[in-house]
Short mmCIF file of C-alpha atoms and ligand atoms in Angstrom, two decimals:
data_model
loop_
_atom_site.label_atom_id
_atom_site.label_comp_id
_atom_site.label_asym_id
_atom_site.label_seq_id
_atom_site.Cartn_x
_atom_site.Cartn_y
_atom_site.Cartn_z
CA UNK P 1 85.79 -257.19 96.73
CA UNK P 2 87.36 -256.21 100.14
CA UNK P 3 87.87 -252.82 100.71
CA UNK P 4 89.99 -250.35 102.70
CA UNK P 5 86.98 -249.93 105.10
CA UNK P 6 86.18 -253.85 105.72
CA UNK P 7 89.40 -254.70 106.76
CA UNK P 8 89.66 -252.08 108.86
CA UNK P 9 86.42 -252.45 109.94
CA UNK P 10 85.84 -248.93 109.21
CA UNK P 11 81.82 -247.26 109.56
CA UNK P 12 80.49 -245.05 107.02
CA UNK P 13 79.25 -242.03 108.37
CA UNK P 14 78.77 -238.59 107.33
CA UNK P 15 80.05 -235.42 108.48
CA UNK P 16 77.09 -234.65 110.41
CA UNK P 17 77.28 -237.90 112.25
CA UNK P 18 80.95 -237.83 113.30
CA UNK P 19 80.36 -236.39 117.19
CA UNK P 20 78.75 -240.15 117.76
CA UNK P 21 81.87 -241.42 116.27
CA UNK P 22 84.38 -240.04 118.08
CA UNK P 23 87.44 -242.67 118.92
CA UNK P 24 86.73 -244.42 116.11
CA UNK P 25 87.54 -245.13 113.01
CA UNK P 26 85.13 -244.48 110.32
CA UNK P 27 85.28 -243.68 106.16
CA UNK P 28 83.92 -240.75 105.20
CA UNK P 29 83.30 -240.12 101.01
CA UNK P 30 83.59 -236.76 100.07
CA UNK P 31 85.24 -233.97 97.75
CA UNK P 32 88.40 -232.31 98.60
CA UNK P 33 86.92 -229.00 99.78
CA UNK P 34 90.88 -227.21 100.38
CA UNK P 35 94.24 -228.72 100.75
CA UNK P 36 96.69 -227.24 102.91
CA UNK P 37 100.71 -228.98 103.31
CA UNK P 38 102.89 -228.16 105.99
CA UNK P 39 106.18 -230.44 105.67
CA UNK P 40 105.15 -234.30 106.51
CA UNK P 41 101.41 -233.21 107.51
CA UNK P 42 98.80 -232.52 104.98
CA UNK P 43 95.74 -231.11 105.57
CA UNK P 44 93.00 -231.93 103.77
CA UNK P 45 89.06 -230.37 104.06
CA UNK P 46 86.40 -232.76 103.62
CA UNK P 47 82.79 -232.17 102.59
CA UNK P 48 80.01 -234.99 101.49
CA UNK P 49 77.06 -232.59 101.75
CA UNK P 50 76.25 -232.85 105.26
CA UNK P 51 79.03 -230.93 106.21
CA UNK P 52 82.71 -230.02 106.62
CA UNK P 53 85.88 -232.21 108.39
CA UNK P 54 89.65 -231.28 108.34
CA UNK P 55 91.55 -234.39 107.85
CA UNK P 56 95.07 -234.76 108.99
CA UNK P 57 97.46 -236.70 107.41
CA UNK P 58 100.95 -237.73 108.64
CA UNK P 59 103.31 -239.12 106.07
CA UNK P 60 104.36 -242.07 108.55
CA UNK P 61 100.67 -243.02 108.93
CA UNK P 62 99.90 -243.49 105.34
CA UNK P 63 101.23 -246.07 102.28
CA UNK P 64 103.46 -243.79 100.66
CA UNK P 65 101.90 -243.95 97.75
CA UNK P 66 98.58 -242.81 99.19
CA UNK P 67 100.24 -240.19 100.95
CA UNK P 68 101.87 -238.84 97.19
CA UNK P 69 98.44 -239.07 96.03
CA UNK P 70 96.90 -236.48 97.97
CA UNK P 71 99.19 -234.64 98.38
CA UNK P 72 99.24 -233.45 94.67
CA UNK P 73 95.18 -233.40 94.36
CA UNK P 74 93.03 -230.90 93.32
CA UNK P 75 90.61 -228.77 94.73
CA UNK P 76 86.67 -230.68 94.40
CA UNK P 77 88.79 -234.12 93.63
CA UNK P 78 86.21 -236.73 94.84
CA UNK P 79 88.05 -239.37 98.02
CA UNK P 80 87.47 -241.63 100.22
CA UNK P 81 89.31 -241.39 103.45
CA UNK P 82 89.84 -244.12 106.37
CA UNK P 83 90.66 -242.90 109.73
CA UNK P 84 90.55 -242.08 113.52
CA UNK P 85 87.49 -239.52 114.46
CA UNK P 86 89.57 -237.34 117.25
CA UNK P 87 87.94 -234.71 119.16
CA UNK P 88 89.45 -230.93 118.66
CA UNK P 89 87.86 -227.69 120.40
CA UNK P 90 89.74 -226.03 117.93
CA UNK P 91 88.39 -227.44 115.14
CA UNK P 92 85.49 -225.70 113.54
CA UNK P 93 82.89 -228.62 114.24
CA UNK P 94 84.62 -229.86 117.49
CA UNK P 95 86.14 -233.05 115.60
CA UNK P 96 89.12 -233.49 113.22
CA UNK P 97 90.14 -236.75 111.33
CA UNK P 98 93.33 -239.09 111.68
CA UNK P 99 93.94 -240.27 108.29
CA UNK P 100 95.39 -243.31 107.76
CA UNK P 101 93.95 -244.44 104.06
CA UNK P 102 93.16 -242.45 100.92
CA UNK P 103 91.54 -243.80 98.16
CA UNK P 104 91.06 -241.14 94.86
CA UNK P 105 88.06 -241.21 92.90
CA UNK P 106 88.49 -238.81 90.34
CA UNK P 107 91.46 -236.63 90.61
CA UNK P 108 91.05 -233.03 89.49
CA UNK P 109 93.77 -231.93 87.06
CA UNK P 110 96.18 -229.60 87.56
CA UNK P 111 95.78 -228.61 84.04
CA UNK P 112 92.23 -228.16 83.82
CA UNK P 113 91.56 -226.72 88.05
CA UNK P 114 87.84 -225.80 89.72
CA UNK P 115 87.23 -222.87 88.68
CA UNK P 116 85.27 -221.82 92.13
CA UNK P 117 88.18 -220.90 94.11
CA UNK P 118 87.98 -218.60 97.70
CA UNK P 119 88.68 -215.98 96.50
CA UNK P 120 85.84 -213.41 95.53
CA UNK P 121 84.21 -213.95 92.11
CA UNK P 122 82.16 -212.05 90.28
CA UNK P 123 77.92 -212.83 90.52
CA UNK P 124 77.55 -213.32 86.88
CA UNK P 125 80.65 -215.66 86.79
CA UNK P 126 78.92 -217.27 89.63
CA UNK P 127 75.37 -217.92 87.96
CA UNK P 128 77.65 -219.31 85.11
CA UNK P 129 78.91 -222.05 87.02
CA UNK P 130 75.64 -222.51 89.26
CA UNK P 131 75.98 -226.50 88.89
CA UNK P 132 79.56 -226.20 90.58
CA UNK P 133 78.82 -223.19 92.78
CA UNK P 134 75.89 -225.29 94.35
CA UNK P 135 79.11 -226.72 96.06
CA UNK P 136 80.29 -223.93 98.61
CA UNK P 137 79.11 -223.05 101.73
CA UNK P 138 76.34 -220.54 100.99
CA UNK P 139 74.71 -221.74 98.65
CA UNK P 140 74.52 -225.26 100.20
CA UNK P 141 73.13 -223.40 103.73
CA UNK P 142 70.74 -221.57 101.67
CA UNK P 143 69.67 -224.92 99.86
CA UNK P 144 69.17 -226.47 103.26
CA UNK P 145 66.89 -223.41 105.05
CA UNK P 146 64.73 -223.99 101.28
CA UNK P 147 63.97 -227.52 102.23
CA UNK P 148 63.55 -226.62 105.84
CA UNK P 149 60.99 -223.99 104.26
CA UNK P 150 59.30 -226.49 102.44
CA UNK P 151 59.00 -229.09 104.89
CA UNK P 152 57.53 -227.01 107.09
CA UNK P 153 54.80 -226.05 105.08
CA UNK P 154 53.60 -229.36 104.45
CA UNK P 155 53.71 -230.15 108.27
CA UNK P 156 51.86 -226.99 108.29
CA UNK P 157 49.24 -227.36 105.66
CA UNK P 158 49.16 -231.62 106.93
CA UNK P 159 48.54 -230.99 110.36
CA UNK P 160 45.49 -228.48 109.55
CA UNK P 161 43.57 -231.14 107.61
CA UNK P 162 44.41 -229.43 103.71
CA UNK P 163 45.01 -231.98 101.34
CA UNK P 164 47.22 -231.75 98.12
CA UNK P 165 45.92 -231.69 94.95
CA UNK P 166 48.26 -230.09 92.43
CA UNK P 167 47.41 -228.04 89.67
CA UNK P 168 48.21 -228.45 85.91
CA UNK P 169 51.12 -226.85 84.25
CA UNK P 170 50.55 -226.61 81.09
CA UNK P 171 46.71 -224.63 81.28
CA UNK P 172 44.50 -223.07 78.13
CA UNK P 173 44.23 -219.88 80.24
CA UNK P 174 45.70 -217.04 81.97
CA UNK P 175 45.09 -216.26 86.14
CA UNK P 176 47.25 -213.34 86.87
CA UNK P 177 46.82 -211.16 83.41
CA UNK P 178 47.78 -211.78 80.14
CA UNK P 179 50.79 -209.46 79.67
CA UNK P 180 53.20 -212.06 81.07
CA UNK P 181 51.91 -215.39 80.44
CA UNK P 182 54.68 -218.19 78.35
CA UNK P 183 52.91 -219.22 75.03
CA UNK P 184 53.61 -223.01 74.56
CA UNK P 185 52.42 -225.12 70.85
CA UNK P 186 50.15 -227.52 72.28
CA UNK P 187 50.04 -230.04 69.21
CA UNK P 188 47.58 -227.91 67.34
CA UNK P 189 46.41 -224.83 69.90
CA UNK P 190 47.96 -222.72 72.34
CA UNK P 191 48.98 -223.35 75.49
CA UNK P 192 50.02 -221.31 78.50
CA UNK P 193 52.67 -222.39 81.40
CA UNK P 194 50.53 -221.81 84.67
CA UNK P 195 51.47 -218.26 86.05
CA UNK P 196 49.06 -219.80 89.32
CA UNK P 197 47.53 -223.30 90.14
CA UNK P 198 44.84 -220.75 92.06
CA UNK P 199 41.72 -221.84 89.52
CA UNK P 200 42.12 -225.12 89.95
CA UNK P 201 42.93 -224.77 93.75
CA UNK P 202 39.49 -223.01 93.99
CA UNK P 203 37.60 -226.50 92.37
CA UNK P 204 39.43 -229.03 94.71
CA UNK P 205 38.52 -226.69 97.54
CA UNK P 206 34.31 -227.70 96.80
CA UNK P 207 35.49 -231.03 96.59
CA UNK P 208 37.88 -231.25 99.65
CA UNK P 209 37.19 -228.43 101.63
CA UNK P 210 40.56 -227.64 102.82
CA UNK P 211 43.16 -227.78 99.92
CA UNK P 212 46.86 -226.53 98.26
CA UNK P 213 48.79 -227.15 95.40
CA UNK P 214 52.58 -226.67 95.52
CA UNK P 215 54.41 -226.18 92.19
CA UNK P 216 56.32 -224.22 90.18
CA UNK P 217 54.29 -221.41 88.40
CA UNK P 218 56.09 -219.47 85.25
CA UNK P 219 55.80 -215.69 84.39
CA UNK P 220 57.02 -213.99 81.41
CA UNK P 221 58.55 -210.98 83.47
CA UNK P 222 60.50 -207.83 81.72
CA UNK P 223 61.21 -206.96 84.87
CA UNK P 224 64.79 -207.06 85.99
CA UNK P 225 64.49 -206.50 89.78
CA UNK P 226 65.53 -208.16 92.82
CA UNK P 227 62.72 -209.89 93.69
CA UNK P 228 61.65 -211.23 90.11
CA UNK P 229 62.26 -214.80 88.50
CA UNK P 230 60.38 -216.36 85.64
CA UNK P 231 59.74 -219.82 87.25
CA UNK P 232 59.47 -219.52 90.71
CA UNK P 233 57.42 -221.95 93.14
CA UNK P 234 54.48 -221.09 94.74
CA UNK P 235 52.39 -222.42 97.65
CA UNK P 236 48.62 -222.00 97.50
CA UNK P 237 45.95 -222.76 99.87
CA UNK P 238 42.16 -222.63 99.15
CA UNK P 239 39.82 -222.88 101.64
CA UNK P 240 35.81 -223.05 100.86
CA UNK P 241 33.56 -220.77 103.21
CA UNK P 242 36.47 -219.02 104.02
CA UNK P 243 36.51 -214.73 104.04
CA UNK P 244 39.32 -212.25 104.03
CA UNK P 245 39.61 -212.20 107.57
CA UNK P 246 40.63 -216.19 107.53
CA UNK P 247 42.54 -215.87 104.76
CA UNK P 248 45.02 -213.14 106.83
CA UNK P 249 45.11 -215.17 109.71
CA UNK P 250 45.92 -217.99 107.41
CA UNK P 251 49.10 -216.34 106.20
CA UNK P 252 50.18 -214.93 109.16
CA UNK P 253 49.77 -218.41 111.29
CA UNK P 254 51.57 -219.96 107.85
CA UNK P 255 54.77 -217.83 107.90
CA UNK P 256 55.07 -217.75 111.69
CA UNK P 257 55.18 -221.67 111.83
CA UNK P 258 57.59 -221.48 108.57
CA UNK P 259 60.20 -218.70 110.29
CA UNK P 260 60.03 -221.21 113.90
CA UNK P 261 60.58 -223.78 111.96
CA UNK P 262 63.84 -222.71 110.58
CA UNK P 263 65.16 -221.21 113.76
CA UNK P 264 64.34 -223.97 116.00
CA UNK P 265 66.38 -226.52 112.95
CA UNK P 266 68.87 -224.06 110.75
CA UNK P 267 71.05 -221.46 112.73
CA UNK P 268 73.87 -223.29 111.92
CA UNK P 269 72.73 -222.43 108.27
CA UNK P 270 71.61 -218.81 109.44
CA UNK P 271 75.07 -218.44 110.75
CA UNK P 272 76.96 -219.47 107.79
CA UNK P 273 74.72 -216.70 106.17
CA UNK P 274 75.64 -213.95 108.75
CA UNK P 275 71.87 -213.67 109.24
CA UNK P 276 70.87 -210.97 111.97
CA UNK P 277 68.16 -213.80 113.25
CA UNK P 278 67.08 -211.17 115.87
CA UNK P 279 64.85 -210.01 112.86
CA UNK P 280 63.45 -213.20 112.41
CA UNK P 281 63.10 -213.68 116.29
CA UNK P 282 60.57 -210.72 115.86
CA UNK P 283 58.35 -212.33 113.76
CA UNK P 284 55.47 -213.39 115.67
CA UNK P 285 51.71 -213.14 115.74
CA UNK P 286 49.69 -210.73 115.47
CA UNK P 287 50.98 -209.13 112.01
CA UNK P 288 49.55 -205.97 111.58
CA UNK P 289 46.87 -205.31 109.06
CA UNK P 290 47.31 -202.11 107.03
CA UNK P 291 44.50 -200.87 104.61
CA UNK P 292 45.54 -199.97 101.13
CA UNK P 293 44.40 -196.20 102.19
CA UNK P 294 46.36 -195.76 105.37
CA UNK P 295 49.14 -197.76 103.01
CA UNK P 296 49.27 -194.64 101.06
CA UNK P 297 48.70 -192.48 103.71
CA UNK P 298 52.23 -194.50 105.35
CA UNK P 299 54.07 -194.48 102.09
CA UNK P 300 54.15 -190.81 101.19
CA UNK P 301 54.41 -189.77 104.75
CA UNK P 302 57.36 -191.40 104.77
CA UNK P 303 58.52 -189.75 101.70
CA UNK P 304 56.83 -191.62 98.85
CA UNK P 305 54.95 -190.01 96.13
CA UNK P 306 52.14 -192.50 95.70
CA UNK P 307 49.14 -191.75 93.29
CA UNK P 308 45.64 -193.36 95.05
CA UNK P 309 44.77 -195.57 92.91
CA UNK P 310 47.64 -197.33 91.40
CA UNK P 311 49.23 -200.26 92.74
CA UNK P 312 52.44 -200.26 94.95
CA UNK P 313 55.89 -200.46 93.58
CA UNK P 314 58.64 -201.99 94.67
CA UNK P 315 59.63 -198.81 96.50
CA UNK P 316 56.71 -198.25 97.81
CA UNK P 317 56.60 -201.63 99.66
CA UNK P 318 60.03 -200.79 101.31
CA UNK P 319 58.81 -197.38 103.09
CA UNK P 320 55.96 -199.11 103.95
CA UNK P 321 57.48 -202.46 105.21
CA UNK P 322 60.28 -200.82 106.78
CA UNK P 323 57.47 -199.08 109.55
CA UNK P 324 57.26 -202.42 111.12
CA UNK P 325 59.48 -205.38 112.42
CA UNK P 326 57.23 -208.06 111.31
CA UNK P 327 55.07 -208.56 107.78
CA UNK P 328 52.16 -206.29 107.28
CA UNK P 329 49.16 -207.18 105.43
CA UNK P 330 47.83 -204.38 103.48
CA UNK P 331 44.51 -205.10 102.72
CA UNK P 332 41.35 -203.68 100.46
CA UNK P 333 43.39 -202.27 97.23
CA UNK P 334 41.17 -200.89 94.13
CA UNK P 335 39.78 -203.20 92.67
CA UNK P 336 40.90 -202.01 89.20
CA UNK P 337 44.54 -202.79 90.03
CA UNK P 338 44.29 -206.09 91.04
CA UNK P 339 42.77 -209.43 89.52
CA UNK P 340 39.53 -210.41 87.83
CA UNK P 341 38.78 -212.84 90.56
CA UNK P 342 38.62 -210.85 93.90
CA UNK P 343 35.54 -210.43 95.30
CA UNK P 344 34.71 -207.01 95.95
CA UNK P 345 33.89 -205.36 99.42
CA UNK P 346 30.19 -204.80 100.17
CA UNK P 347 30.78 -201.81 101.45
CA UNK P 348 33.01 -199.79 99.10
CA UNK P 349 32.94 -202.06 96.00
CA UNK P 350 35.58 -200.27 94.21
CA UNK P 351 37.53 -202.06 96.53
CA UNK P 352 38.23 -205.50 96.33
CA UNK P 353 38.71 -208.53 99.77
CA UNK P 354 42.48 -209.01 98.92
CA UNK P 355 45.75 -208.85 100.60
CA UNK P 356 49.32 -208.81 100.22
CA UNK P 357 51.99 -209.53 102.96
CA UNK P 358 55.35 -207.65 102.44
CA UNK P 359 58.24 -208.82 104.54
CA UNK P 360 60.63 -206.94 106.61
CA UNK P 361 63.46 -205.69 105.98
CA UNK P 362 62.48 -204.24 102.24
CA UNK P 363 61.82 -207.87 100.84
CA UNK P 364 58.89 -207.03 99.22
CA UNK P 365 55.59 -208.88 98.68
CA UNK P 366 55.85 -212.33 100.43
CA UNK P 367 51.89 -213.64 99.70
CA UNK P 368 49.15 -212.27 97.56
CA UNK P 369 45.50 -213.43 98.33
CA UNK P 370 41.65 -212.66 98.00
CA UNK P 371 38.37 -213.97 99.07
CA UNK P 372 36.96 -214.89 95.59
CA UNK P 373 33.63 -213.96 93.76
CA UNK P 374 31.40 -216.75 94.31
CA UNK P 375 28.48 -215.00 92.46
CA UNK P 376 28.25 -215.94 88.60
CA UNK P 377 26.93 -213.10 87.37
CA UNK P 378 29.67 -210.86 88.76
CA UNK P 379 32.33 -212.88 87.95
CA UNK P 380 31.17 -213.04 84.17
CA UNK P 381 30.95 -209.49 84.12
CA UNK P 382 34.77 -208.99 85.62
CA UNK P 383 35.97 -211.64 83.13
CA UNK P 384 34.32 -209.15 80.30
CA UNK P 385 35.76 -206.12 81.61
CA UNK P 386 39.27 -207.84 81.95
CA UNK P 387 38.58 -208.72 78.28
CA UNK P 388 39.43 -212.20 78.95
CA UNK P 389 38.58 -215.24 76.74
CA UNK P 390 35.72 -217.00 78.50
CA UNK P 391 35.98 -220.42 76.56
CA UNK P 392 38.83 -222.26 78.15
CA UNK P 393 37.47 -220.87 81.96
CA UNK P 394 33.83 -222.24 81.29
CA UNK P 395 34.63 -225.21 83.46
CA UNK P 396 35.56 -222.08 86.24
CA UNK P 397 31.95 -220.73 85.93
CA UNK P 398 30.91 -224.34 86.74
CA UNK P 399 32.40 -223.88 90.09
CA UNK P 400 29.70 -221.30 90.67
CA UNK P 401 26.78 -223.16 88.83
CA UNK P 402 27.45 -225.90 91.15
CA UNK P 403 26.80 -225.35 94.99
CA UNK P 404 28.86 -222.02 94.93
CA UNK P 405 29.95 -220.66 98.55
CA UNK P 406 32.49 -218.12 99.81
CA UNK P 407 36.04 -219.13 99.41
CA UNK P 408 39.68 -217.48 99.45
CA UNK P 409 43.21 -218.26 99.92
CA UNK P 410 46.71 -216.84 98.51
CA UNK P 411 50.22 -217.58 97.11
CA UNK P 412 52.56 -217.73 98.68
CA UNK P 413 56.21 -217.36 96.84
CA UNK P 414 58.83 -219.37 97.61
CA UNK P 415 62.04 -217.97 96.67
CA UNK P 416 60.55 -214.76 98.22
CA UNK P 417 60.21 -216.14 101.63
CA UNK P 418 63.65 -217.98 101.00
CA UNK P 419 64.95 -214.47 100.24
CA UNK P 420 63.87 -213.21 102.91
CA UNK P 421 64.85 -215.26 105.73
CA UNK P 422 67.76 -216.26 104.62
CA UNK P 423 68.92 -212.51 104.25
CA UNK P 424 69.63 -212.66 100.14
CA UNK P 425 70.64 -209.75 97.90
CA UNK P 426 68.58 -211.09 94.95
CA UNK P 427 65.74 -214.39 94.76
CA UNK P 428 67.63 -216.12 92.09
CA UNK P 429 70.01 -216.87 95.17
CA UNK P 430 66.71 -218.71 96.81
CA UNK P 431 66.19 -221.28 94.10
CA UNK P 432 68.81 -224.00 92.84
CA UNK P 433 68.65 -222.97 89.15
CA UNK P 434 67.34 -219.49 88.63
CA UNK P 435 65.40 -218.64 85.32
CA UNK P 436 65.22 -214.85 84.90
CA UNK P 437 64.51 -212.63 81.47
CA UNK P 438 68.43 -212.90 80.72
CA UNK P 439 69.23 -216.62 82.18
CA UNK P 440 68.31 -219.77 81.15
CA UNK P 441 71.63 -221.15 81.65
CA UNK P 442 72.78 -223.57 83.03
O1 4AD J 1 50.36 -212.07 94.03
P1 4AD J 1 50.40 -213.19 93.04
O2 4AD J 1 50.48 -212.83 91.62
O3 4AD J 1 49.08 -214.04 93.36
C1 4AD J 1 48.63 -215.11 92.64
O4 4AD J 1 49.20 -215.65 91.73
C2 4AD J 1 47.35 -215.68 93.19
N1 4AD J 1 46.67 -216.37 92.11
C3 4AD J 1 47.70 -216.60 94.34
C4 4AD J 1 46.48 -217.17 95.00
O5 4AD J 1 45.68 -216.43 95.52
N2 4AD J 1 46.34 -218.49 94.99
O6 4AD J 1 51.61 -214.16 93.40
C5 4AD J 1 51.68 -214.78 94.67
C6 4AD J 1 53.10 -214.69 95.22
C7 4AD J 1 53.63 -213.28 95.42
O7 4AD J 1 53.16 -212.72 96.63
C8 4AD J 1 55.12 -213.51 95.41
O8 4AD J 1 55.52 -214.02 96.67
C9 4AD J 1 55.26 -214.63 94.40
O9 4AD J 1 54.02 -215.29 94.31
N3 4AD J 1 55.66 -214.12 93.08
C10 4AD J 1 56.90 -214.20 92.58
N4 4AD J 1 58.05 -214.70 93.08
C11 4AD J 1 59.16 -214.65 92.31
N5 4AD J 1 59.19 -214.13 91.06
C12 4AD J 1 58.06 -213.62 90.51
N6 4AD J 1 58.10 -213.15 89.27
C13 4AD J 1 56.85 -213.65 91.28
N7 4AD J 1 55.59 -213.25 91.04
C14 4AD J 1 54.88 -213.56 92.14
MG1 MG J 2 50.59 -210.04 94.06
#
């Protein structure tokens, strides 16, 4: 069938492309993004994903009927439109569009109109229409920097020599504690969503060395905060021989490369987020190392009333963070807080060789880490004292039956770096389709 476009010898291009295109004429397929009519002119904005166009179209330079047809359409009606690619300094992307053909794909009804208008609606009414609010501006920016995120730390992981190995979902056993973990019928036993890929991580890390796994990990959390989903994705290296000391200068190298990454290729994203990216400009190498002591020492210094001892809260993390203007690693927390598998430190055992990065900017806890007991007899005993099953993690002891060495790495959350450097109010902003305790919709 010939088309609009063939006879007219009209390119397709997209948004993005159009400054290569200008002079010519070129068919762009989109949804109607805003509609604005002055007399003969209409003014339509365009958007296919890769960005935003304002059409113009001139009653004498259309088939009436075409003309008629826009001019009545409503807002997130999907089009194609033919015409002249002109260049405009005053148009927000330096180019605007000469229309000459419109062809409607689906018109939005009057009667039944997008309910995402601009004008300011309310978050919940928002999350409620995630599948159509994926269309606007911020969310699509924030969508972008995500995949920027992730891209980069597969460069980064790929050009170090890791290799991927992914880690179940559906596991017989818990990693992070039992108190959160989503109970799944397994035809006839139990079986937990992965809260952490980390055990299996640790036995592709004897057989490859260098390794991560890169999925989406599930938590059963009460916990309505700002920095709390129950399927989030997490990113989690494992490196054999390696000690606490790598491991930080893992994560530190990790998020550095991730942050460049994003302003060297999103600050037209950043922008459309009103991101201050002077914070993120600060973000360079060395991070400071903090020990969980002086943490406490910071935390109620600043005000904080910390008991030694206990882990820190959300609140706690924000005094503490907000002392510097790039992540800190606290390192060396009680052991008793913090998981069975940490390895302790030789020279105050009742600590254990962990860390946790908290961003800037009160974000919160960004990666969690350890070096890991490699000796078998300690790590039994921790499993006992954590009361934990030791049936389905057997095959874990294996790991140090079998040629067992030093080893460490960490997690590092997605949404929470998302979060972060995009400058979001919540994490469920971070992700496409939040879960939390009170949404599983849509
Ligand atoms: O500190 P966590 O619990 O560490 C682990 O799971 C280790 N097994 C990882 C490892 O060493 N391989 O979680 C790691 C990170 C946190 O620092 C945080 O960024 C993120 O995962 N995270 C969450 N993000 C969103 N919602 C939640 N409920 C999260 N819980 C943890
Ligand atoms: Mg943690």
């Amino acid at each position: 069938m010939r088309t609009n476009a063939d006879s007219l010898a009209a390119r397709d291009v997209a948004v993005a492309q159009i400054a290569a295109h200008a002079g010519k004429r070129v068919r762009l397929r989109g949804w109607l993004y805003n509609l604005r009519e002055s007399g003969k002119l209409l003014f339509p904005i365009l958007r296919d994903g890769s960005g935003w166009i304002q059409g113009v179209a001139f009653k004498k330079a259309l088939p009436a009927e075409e003309f008629e047809a826009l001019r009545g359409l409503g807002q997130e009606s999907s089009l194609e439109v033919i015409g002249t690619v002109r260049a405009d300094a005053r148009a927000p992307g330096g180019f605007e569009l000469d229309i000459e053909h419109v062809t409607v794909l689906q018109a939005v009804s009057a009667d039944e109109p997008y309910p995402i208008t601009p004008k300011e609606h309310g978050i919940e009414f928002l999350l409620e229409h995630r599948h159509l609010w994926l269309r606007s501006q911020r969310p699509t920016a924030v969508l972008k920097i995500r995949h920027e995120i992730i891209k980069a730390v597969r460069d980064f992981f790929d050009a170090d020599g890791f290799v991927l190995a992914d880690a179940p979902i559906l596991t017989p056993a818990a990693c992070e504690g039992t108190s959160n973990l989503f109970e799944v019928e397994y035809f006839d036993q139990k079986a937990y969503l992965t809260q952490s890929g980390q055990l299996y991580a640790e036995a592709a890390a004897m057989a490859l060395g260098k390794t991560y796994c890169f999925g989406p990990t599930f938590r059963a959390e009460k916990s309505k905060t700002r920095r709390h989903l129950t399927e989030f994705w997490m990113v989690e290296p494992e490196v054999a021989f390696a000690t606490l000391d790598d491991v930080m200068h893992l994560a530190e190298r990790l998020v550095t490369c991730v942050v460049g990454r994003v302003l060297e290729r999103r600050r037209p994203e950043l922008a459309v987020l009103e991101r201050d990216v002077a914070k993120l400009e600060a973000i360079q190498m060395p991070f400071p190392r903090v020990s969980y002591d002086e943490a406490v020492e910071r935390v109620n210094a600043a005000g904080g009333g910390m008991v030694y001892g206990t882990d820190l809260g959300g609140a706690d993390e924000t005094l503490l963070s907000q002392q510097f203007d790039r992540p800190v690693m606290v390192h060396r927390y009680p052991a008793a807080v913090k998981a069975f598998y940490m390895q302790p430190d030789p020279e105050r055992p009742e600590l254990a060789l962990c860390v946790d990065m908290l961003a800037p900017e009160g974000y919160g806890e960004i990666v969690g880490g350890s070096q890991r007991i490699h000796d078998r007899e300690l790590l039994q005993r921790r499993i006992a004292e954590h009361k934990l099953p030791t049936e389905p993690i057997e095959w874990y002891l294996d790991l140090r039956r079998f040629g067992s060495v030093p080893h460490g790495g960490f997690g590092m959350g997605i949404e929470r770096v998302v979060g972060w450097i995009c400058g979001l109010e919540h994490v469920r902003e971070a992700i496409p389709f939040p879960r939390t305790i009170y949404r599983i919709q849509p």
